[in-house]
CSV table of C-alpha atoms and ligand atoms in Angstrom, one decimal:
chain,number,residue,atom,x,y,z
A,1,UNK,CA,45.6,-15.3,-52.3
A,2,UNK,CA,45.1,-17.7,-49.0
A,3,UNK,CA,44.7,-21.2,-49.1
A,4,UNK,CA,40.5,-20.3,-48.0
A,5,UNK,CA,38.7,-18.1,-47.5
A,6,UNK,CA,39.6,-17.6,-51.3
A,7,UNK,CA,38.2,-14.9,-53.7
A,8,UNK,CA,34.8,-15.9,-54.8
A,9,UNK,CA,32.9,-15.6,-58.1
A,10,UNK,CA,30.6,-12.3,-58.2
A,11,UNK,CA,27.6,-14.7,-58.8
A,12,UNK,CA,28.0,-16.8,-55.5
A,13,UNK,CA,28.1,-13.2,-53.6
A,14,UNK,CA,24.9,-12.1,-55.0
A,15,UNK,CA,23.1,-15.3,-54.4
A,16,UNK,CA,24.5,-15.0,-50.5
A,17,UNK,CA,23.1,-12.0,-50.5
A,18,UNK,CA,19.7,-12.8,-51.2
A,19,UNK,CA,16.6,-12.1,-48.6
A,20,UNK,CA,16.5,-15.3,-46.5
A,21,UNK,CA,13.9,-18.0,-47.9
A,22,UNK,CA,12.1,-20.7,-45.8
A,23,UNK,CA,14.1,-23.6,-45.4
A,24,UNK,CA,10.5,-25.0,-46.9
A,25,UNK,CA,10.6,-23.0,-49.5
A,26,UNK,CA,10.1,-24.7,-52.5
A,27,UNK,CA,12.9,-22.6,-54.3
A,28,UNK,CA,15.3,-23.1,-51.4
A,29,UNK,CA,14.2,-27.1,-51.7
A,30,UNK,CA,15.2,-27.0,-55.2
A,31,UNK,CA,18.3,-25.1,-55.0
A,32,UNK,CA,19.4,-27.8,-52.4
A,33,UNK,CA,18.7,-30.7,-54.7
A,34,UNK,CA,20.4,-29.6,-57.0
A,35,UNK,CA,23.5,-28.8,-55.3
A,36,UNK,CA,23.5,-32.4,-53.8
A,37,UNK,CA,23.2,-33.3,-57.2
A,38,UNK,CA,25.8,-31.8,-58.6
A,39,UNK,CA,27.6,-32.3,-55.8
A,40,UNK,CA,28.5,-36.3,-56.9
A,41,UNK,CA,29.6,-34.8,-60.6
A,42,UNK,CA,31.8,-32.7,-58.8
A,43,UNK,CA,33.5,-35.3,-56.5
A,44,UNK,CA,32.9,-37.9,-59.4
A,45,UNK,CA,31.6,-40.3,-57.6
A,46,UNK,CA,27.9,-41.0,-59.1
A,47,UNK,CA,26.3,-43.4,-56.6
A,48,UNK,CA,28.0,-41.6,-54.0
A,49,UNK,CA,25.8,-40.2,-51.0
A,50,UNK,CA,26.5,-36.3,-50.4
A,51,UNK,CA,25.8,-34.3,-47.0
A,52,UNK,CA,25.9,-30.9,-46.4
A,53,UNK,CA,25.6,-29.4,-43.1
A,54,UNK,CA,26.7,-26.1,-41.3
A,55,UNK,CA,30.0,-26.1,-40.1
A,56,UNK,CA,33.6,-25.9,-41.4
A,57,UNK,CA,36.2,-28.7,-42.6
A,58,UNK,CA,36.9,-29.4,-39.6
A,59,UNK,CA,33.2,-30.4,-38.6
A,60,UNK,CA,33.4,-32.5,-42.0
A,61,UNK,CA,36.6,-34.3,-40.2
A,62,UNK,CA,34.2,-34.8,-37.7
A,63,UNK,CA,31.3,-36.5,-39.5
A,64,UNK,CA,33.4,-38.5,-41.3
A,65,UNK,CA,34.7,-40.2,-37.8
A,66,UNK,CA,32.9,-40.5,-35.4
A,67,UNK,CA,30.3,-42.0,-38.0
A,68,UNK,CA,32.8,-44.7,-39.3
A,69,UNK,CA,34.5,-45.5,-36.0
A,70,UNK,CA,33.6,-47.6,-32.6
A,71,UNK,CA,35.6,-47.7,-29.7
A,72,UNK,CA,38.5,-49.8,-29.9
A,73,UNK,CA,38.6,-50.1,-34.0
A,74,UNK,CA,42.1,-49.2,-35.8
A,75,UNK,CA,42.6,-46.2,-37.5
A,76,UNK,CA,45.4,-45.3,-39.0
A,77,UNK,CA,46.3,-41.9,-40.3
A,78,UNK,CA,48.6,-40.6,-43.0
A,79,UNK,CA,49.8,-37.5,-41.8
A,80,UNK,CA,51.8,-35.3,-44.1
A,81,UNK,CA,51.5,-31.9,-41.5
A,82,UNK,CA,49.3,-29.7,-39.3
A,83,UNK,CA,45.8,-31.3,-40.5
A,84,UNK,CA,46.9,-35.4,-39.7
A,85,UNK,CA,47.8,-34.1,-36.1
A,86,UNK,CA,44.9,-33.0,-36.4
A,87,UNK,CA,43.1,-36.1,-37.6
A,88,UNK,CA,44.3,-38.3,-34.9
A,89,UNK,CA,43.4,-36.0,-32.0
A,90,UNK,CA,39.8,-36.2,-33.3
A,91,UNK,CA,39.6,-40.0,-33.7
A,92,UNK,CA,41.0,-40.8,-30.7
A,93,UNK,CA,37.9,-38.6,-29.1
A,94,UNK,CA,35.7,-41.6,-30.3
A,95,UNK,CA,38.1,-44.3,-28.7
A,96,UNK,CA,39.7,-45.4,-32.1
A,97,UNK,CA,43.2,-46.8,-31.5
A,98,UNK,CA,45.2,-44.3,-33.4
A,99,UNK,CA,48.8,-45.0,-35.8
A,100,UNK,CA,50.3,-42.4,-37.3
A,101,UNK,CA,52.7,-42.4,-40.1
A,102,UNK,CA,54.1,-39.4,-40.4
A,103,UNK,CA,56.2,-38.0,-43.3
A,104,UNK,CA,59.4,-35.9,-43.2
A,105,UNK,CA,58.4,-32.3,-43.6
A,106,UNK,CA,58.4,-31.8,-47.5
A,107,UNK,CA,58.1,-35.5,-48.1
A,108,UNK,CA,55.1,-37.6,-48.8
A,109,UNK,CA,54.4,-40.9,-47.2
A,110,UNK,CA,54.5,-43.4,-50.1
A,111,UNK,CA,51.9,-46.0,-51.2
A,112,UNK,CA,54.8,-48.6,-50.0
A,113,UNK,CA,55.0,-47.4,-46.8
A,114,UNK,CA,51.5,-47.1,-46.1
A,115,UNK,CA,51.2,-50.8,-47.5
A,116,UNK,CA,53.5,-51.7,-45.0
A,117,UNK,CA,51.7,-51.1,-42.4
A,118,UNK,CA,48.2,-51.7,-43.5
A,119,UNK,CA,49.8,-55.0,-43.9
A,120,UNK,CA,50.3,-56.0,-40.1
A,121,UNK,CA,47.2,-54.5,-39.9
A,122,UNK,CA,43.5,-54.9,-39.2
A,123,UNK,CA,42.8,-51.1,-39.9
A,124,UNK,CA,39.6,-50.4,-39.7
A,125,UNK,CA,39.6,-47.0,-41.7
A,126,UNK,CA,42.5,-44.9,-42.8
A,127,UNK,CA,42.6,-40.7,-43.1
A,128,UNK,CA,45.3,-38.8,-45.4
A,129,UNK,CA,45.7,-35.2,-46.3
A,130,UNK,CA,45.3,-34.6,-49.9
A,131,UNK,CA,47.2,-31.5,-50.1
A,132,UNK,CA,48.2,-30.2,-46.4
A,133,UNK,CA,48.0,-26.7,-46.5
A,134,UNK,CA,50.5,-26.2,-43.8
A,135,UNK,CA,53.3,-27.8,-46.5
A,136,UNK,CA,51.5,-27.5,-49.6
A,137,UNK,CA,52.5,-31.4,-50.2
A,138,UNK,CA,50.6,-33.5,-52.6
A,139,UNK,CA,50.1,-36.8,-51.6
A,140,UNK,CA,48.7,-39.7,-54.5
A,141,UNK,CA,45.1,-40.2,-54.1
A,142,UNK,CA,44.3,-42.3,-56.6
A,143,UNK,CA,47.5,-45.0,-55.0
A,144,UNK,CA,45.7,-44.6,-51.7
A,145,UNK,CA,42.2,-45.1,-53.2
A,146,UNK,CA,43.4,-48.5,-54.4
A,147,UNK,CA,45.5,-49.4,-51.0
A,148,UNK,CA,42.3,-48.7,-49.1
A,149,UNK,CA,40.2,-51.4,-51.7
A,150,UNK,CA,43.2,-53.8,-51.5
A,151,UNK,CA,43.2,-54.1,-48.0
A,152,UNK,CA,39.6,-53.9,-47.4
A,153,UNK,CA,40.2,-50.6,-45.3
A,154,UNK,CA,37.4,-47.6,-45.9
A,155,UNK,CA,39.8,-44.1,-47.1
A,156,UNK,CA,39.2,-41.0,-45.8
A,157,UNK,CA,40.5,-37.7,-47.7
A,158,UNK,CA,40.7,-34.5,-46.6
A,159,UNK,CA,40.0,-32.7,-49.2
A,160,UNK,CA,39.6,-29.5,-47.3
A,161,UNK,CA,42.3,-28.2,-49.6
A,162,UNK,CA,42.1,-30.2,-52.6
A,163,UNK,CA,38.2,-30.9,-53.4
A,164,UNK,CA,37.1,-29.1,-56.8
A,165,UNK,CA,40.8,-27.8,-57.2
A,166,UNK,CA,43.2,-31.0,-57.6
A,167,UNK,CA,42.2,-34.0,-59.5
A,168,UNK,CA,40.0,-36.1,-57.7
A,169,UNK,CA,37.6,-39.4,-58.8
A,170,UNK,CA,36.6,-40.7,-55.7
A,171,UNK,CA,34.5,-43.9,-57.0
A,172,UNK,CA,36.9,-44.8,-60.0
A,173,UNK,CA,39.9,-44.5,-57.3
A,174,UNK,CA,37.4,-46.6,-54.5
A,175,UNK,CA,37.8,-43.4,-51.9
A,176,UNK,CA,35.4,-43.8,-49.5
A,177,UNK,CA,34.7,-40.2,-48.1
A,178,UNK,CA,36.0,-37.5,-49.4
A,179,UNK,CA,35.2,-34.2,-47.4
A,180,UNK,CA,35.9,-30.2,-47.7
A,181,UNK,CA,34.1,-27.1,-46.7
A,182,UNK,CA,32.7,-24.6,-48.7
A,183,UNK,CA,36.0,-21.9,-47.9
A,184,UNK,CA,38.5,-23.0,-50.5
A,185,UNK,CA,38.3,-24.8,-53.8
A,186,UNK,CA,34.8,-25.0,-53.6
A,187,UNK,CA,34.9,-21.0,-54.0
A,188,UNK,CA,31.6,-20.4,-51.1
A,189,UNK,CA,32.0,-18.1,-48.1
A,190,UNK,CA,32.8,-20.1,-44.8
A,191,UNK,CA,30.0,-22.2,-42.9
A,192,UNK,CA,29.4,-25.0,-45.1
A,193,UNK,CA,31.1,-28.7,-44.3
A,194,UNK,CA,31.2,-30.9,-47.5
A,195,UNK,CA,31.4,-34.2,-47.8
A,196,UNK,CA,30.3,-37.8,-50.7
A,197,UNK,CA,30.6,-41.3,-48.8
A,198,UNK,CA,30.6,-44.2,-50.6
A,199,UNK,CA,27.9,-46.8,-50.6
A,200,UNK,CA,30.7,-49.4,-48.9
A,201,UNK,CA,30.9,-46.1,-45.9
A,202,UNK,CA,27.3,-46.0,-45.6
A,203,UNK,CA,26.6,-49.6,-45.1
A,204,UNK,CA,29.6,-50.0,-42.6
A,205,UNK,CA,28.2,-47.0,-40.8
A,206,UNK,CA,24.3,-48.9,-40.9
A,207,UNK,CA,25.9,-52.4,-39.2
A,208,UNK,CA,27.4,-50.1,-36.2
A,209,UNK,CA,27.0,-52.1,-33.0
A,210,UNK,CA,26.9,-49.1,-30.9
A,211,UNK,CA,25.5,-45.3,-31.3
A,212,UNK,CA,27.5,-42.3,-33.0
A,213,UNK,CA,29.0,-40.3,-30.0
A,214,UNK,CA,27.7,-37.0,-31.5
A,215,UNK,CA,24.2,-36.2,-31.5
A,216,UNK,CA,24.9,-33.2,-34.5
A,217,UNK,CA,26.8,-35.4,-36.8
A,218,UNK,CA,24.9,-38.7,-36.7
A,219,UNK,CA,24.4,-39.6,-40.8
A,220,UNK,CA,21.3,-41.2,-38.7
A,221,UNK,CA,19.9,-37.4,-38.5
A,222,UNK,CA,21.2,-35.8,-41.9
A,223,UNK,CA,20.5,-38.9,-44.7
A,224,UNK,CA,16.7,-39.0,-44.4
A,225,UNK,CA,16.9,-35.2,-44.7
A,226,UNK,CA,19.3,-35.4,-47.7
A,227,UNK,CA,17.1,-38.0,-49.3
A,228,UNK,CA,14.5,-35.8,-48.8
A,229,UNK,CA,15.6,-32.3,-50.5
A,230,UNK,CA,16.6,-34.6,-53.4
A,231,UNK,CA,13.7,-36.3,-53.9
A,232,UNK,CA,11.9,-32.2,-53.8
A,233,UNK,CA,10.5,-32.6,-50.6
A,234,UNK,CA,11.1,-30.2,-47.4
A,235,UNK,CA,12.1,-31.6,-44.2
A,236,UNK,CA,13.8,-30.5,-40.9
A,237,UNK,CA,16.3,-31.6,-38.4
A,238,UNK,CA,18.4,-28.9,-37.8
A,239,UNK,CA,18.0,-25.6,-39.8
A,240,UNK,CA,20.5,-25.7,-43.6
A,241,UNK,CA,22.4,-22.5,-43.8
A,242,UNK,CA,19.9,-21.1,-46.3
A,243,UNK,CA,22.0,-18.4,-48.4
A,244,UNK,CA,25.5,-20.6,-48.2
A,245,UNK,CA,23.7,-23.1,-50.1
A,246,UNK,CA,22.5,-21.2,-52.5
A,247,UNK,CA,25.2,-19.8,-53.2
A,248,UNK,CA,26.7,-23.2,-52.8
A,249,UNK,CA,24.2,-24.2,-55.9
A,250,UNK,CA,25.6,-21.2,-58.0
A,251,UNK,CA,29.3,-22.3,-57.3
A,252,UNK,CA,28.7,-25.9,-58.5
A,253,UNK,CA,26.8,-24.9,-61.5
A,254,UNK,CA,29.8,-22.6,-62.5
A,255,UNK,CA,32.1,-25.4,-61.8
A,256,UNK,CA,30.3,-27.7,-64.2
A,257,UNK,CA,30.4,-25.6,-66.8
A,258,UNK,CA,33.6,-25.3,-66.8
A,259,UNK,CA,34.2,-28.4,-66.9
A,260,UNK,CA,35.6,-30.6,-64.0
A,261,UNK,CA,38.8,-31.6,-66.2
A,262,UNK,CA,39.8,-28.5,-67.5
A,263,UNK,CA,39.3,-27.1,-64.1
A,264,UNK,CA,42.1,-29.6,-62.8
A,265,UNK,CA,44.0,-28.5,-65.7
A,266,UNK,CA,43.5,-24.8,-65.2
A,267,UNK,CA,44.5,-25.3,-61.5
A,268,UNK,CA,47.8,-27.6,-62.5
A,269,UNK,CA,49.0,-24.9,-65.2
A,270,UNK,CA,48.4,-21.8,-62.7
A,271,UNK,CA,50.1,-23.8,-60.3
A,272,UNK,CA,53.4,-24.6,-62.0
A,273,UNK,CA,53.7,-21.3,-63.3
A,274,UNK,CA,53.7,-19.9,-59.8
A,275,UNK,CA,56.3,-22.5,-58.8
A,276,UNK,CA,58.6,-21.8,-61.5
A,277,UNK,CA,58.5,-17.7,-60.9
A,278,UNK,CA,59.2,-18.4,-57.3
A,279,UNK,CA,62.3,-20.5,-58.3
A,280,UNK,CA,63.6,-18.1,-60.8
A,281,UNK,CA,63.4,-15.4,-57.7
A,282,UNK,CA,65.4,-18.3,-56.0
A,283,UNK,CA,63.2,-19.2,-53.4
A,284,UNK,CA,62.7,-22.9,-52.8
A,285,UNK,CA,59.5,-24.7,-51.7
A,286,UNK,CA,58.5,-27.2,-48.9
A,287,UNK,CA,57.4,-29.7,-51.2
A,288,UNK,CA,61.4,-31.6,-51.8
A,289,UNK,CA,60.2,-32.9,-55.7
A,290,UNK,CA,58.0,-31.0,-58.4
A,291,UNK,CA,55.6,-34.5,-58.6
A,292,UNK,CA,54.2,-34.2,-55.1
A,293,UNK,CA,54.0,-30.3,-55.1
A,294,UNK,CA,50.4,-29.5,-54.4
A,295,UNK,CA,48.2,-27.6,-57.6
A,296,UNK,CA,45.9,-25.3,-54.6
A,297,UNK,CA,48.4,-23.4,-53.0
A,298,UNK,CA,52.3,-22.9,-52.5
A,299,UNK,CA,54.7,-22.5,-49.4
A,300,UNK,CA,58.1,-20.9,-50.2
A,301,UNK,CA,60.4,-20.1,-47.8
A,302,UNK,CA,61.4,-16.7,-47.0
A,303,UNK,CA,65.3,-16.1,-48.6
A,304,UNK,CA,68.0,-15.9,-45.9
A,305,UNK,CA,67.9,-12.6,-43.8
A,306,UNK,CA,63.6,-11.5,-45.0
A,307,UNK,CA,61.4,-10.8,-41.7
A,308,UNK,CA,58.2,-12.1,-42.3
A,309,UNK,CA,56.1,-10.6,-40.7
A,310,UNK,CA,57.6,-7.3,-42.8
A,311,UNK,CA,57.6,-9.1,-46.1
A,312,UNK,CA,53.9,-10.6,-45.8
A,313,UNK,CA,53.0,-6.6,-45.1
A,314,UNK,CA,54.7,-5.2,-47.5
A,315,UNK,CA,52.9,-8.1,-50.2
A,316,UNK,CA,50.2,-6.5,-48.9
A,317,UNK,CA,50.7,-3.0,-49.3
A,318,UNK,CA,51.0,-4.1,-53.1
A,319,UNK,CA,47.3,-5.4,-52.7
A,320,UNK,CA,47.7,-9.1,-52.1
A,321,UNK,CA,46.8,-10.7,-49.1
A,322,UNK,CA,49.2,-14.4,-48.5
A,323,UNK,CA,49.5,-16.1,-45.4
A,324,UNK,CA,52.1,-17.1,-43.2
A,325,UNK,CA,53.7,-20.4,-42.3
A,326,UNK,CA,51.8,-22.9,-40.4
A,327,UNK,CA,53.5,-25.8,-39.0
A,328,UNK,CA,55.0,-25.4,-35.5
A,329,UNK,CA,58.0,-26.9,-36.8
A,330,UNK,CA,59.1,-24.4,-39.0
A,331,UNK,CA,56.1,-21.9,-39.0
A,332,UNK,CA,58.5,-18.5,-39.0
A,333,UNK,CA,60.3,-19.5,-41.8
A,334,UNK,CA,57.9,-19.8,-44.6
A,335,UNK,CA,54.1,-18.1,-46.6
A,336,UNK,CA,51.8,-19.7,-48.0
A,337,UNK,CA,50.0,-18.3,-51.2
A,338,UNK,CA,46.4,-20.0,-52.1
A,339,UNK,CA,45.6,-20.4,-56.4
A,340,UNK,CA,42.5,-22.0,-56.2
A,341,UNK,CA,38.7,-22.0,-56.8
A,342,UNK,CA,38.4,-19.3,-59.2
A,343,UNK,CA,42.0,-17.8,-59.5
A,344,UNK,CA,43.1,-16.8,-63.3
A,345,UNK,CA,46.6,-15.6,-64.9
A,346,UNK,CA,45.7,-12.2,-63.5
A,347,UNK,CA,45.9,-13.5,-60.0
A,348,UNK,CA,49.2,-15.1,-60.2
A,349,UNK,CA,50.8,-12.5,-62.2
A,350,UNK,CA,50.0,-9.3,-59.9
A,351,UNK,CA,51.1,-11.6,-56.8
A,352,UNK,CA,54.2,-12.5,-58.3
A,353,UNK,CA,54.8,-9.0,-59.2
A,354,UNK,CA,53.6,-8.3,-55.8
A,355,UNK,CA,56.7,-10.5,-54.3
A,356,UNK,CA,59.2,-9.1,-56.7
A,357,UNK,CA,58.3,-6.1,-55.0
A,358,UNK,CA,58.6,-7.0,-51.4
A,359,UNK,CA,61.1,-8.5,-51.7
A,360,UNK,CA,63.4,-5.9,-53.9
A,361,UNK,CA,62.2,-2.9,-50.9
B,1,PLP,C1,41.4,-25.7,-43.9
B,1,PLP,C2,41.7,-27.2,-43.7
B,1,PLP,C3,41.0,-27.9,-42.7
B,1,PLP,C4,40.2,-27.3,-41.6
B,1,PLP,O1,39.1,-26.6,-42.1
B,1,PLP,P1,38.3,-25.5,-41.3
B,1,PLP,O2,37.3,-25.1,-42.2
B,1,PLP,O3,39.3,-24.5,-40.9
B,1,PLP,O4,37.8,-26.2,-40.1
B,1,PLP,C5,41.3,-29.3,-42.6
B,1,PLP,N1,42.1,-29.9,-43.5
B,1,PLP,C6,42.7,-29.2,-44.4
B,1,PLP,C7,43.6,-30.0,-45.4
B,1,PLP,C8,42.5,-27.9,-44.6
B,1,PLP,O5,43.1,-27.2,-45.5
């Protein structure tokens, strides 16, 4: 019950588990067409372009920049915790001239404020945190999606802790990239960075007056190759992780089936049933209002006088495994418990019952 590596379905194990295959393969080229194409049901976003490549979220943070931004161009990045620290760091490695407008922790930054200062402007490109996993806040996609279109600004979402388990339609809401990895909600092993751009993030990317300053990440490299396993066809620039996507192929389908709206609803019910068991034990949350709590995971904080480090052991002595806190800030004074991907009643029951009991010895 972390927020990622989650618990995975049996049926994504066993197809990770399969003997290798050629990345020519023609089974191997049809399992990764088809996960591209059921990668734009699963972000909603139907003329969307999809890319999959080795790596974790944070190599998706990567792709997403250093593709989108030239020295000297504006960036400005939401930062609800740990991950838009993170964010500007990374943009500022490609020379993009970085504001950040960082929320109180527990808070959100709202659409006004953002407006504010895409307003004075000439922003180039703009990252937020969907859910921040450091303080499980939620922020409003769908306002930021529309901010972004407004102001003729491309949005970036990390979705690293939100994509496939919070509700997200990234070309109704005009979200221009929305990336993850294949860890949490999307319910595959580690190794795979995730990501749809938009056709309006493509084209900026193909008027670029200069090169993309990283040879791996360059869309120049990965869309022909993309293009290619979707049209059926092998081809070869750097070598797919072979059994993640597979396995990748069998998470999707199981996603589909379910259903992409019930899943959000699954995840939102699970979600506030956890919440409300950790405020009838009296513990209160990061998140400072129910409406921007996040639906993938949830940070308490520890009651007056509760060791952490003792009490996240003893969780785990009951068979759950949670996380501590994250955020330098306020890291020793708060866990972290991850319901996403394919978590059920069952899950949320034995770790509440699991807390009960750490807590009572
Ligand atoms: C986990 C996470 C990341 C980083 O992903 P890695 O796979 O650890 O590189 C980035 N952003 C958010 C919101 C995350 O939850």
């Amino acid at each position: 019950m972390i927020p990622g590596p989650i618990e995975f379905h049996p049926k994504v194990i066993e197809a990770l588990g399969q003997p290798t295959l050629s990345h020519t393969d023609p089974a191997f080229i049809n399992s990764f067409g088809n996960a591209l194409y059921m990668m734009r049901k699963v972000w909603l976003a139907p003329t969307g372009q999809p890319f999959v490549i080795a790596g974790s979220g944070t190599l998706a943070m990567d792709m997403a920049a250093c593709n989108l931004i030239e020295s000297g161009d504006r960036a400005l990045v939401v930062s609800t915790g740990y991950f838009g620290q993170r964010y500007a760091d990374l943009l500022k490695r490609y020379g993009a001239d970085v504001t950040i407008l960082e929320a109180a922790v527990g808070e959100v930054v709202t659409p006004q404020q953002v407006e504010a200062v895409l307003d004075k402007g000439n922003f180039k490109l703009m990252t937020f945190t969907h859910v921040d996993t450091s303080t499980a806040v939620l922020m409003d996609a769908k306002a930021m999606g529309e901010l972004g279109q407004k102001h003729d600004v491309l949005t970036v979402l990390d979705g690293v802790c939100s994509v496939a388990g919070e509700e997200i339609r990234q070309q109704e809401w005009g979200l221009d990239v929305v990336i993850t990895a294949s860890q949490k909600a999307i319910g595959v092993p580690p190794g795979l960075a995730l990501m749809v751009a938009s056709q309006k993030a493509i084209k900026t990317w193909n008027n670029r007056k200069t090169p993309v300053g990283n040879y791996y990440c360059d869309w120049a490299n990965w869309f022909p190759i993309m293009q290619a396993y979707e049209n059926g066809n092998p081809s070869y620039f750097a070598t797919p992780a072979v059994n993640l996507i597979q396995a990748l192929e069998v998470s999707l389908a199981l996603m589909l089936e379910e259903g992409m709206d019930a899943r959000f609803e699954r995840h939102k019910k699970l979600a506030a049933e956890f919440r409300k068991a950790m405020a009838d034990m009296g513990l209160e949350i990061i998140p400072k209002k129910e409406e921007i709590a996040a639906n993938t995971l949830t940070a308490p904080y520890y009651p007056e006088g509760v060791n952490g480090g003792e009490f996240i052991g003893k969780v785990n002595q009951e068979g759950v495994v949670i996380a501590g806190g994250l955020l330098g800030s306020i890291k020793s004074q708060y866990f972290r418990v991850g319901h996403m991907g394919i978590v059920s009643q069952e899950h949320i029951d034995t770790t509440v019952k699991a807390i009960q009991v750490a807590l009572g010895k």
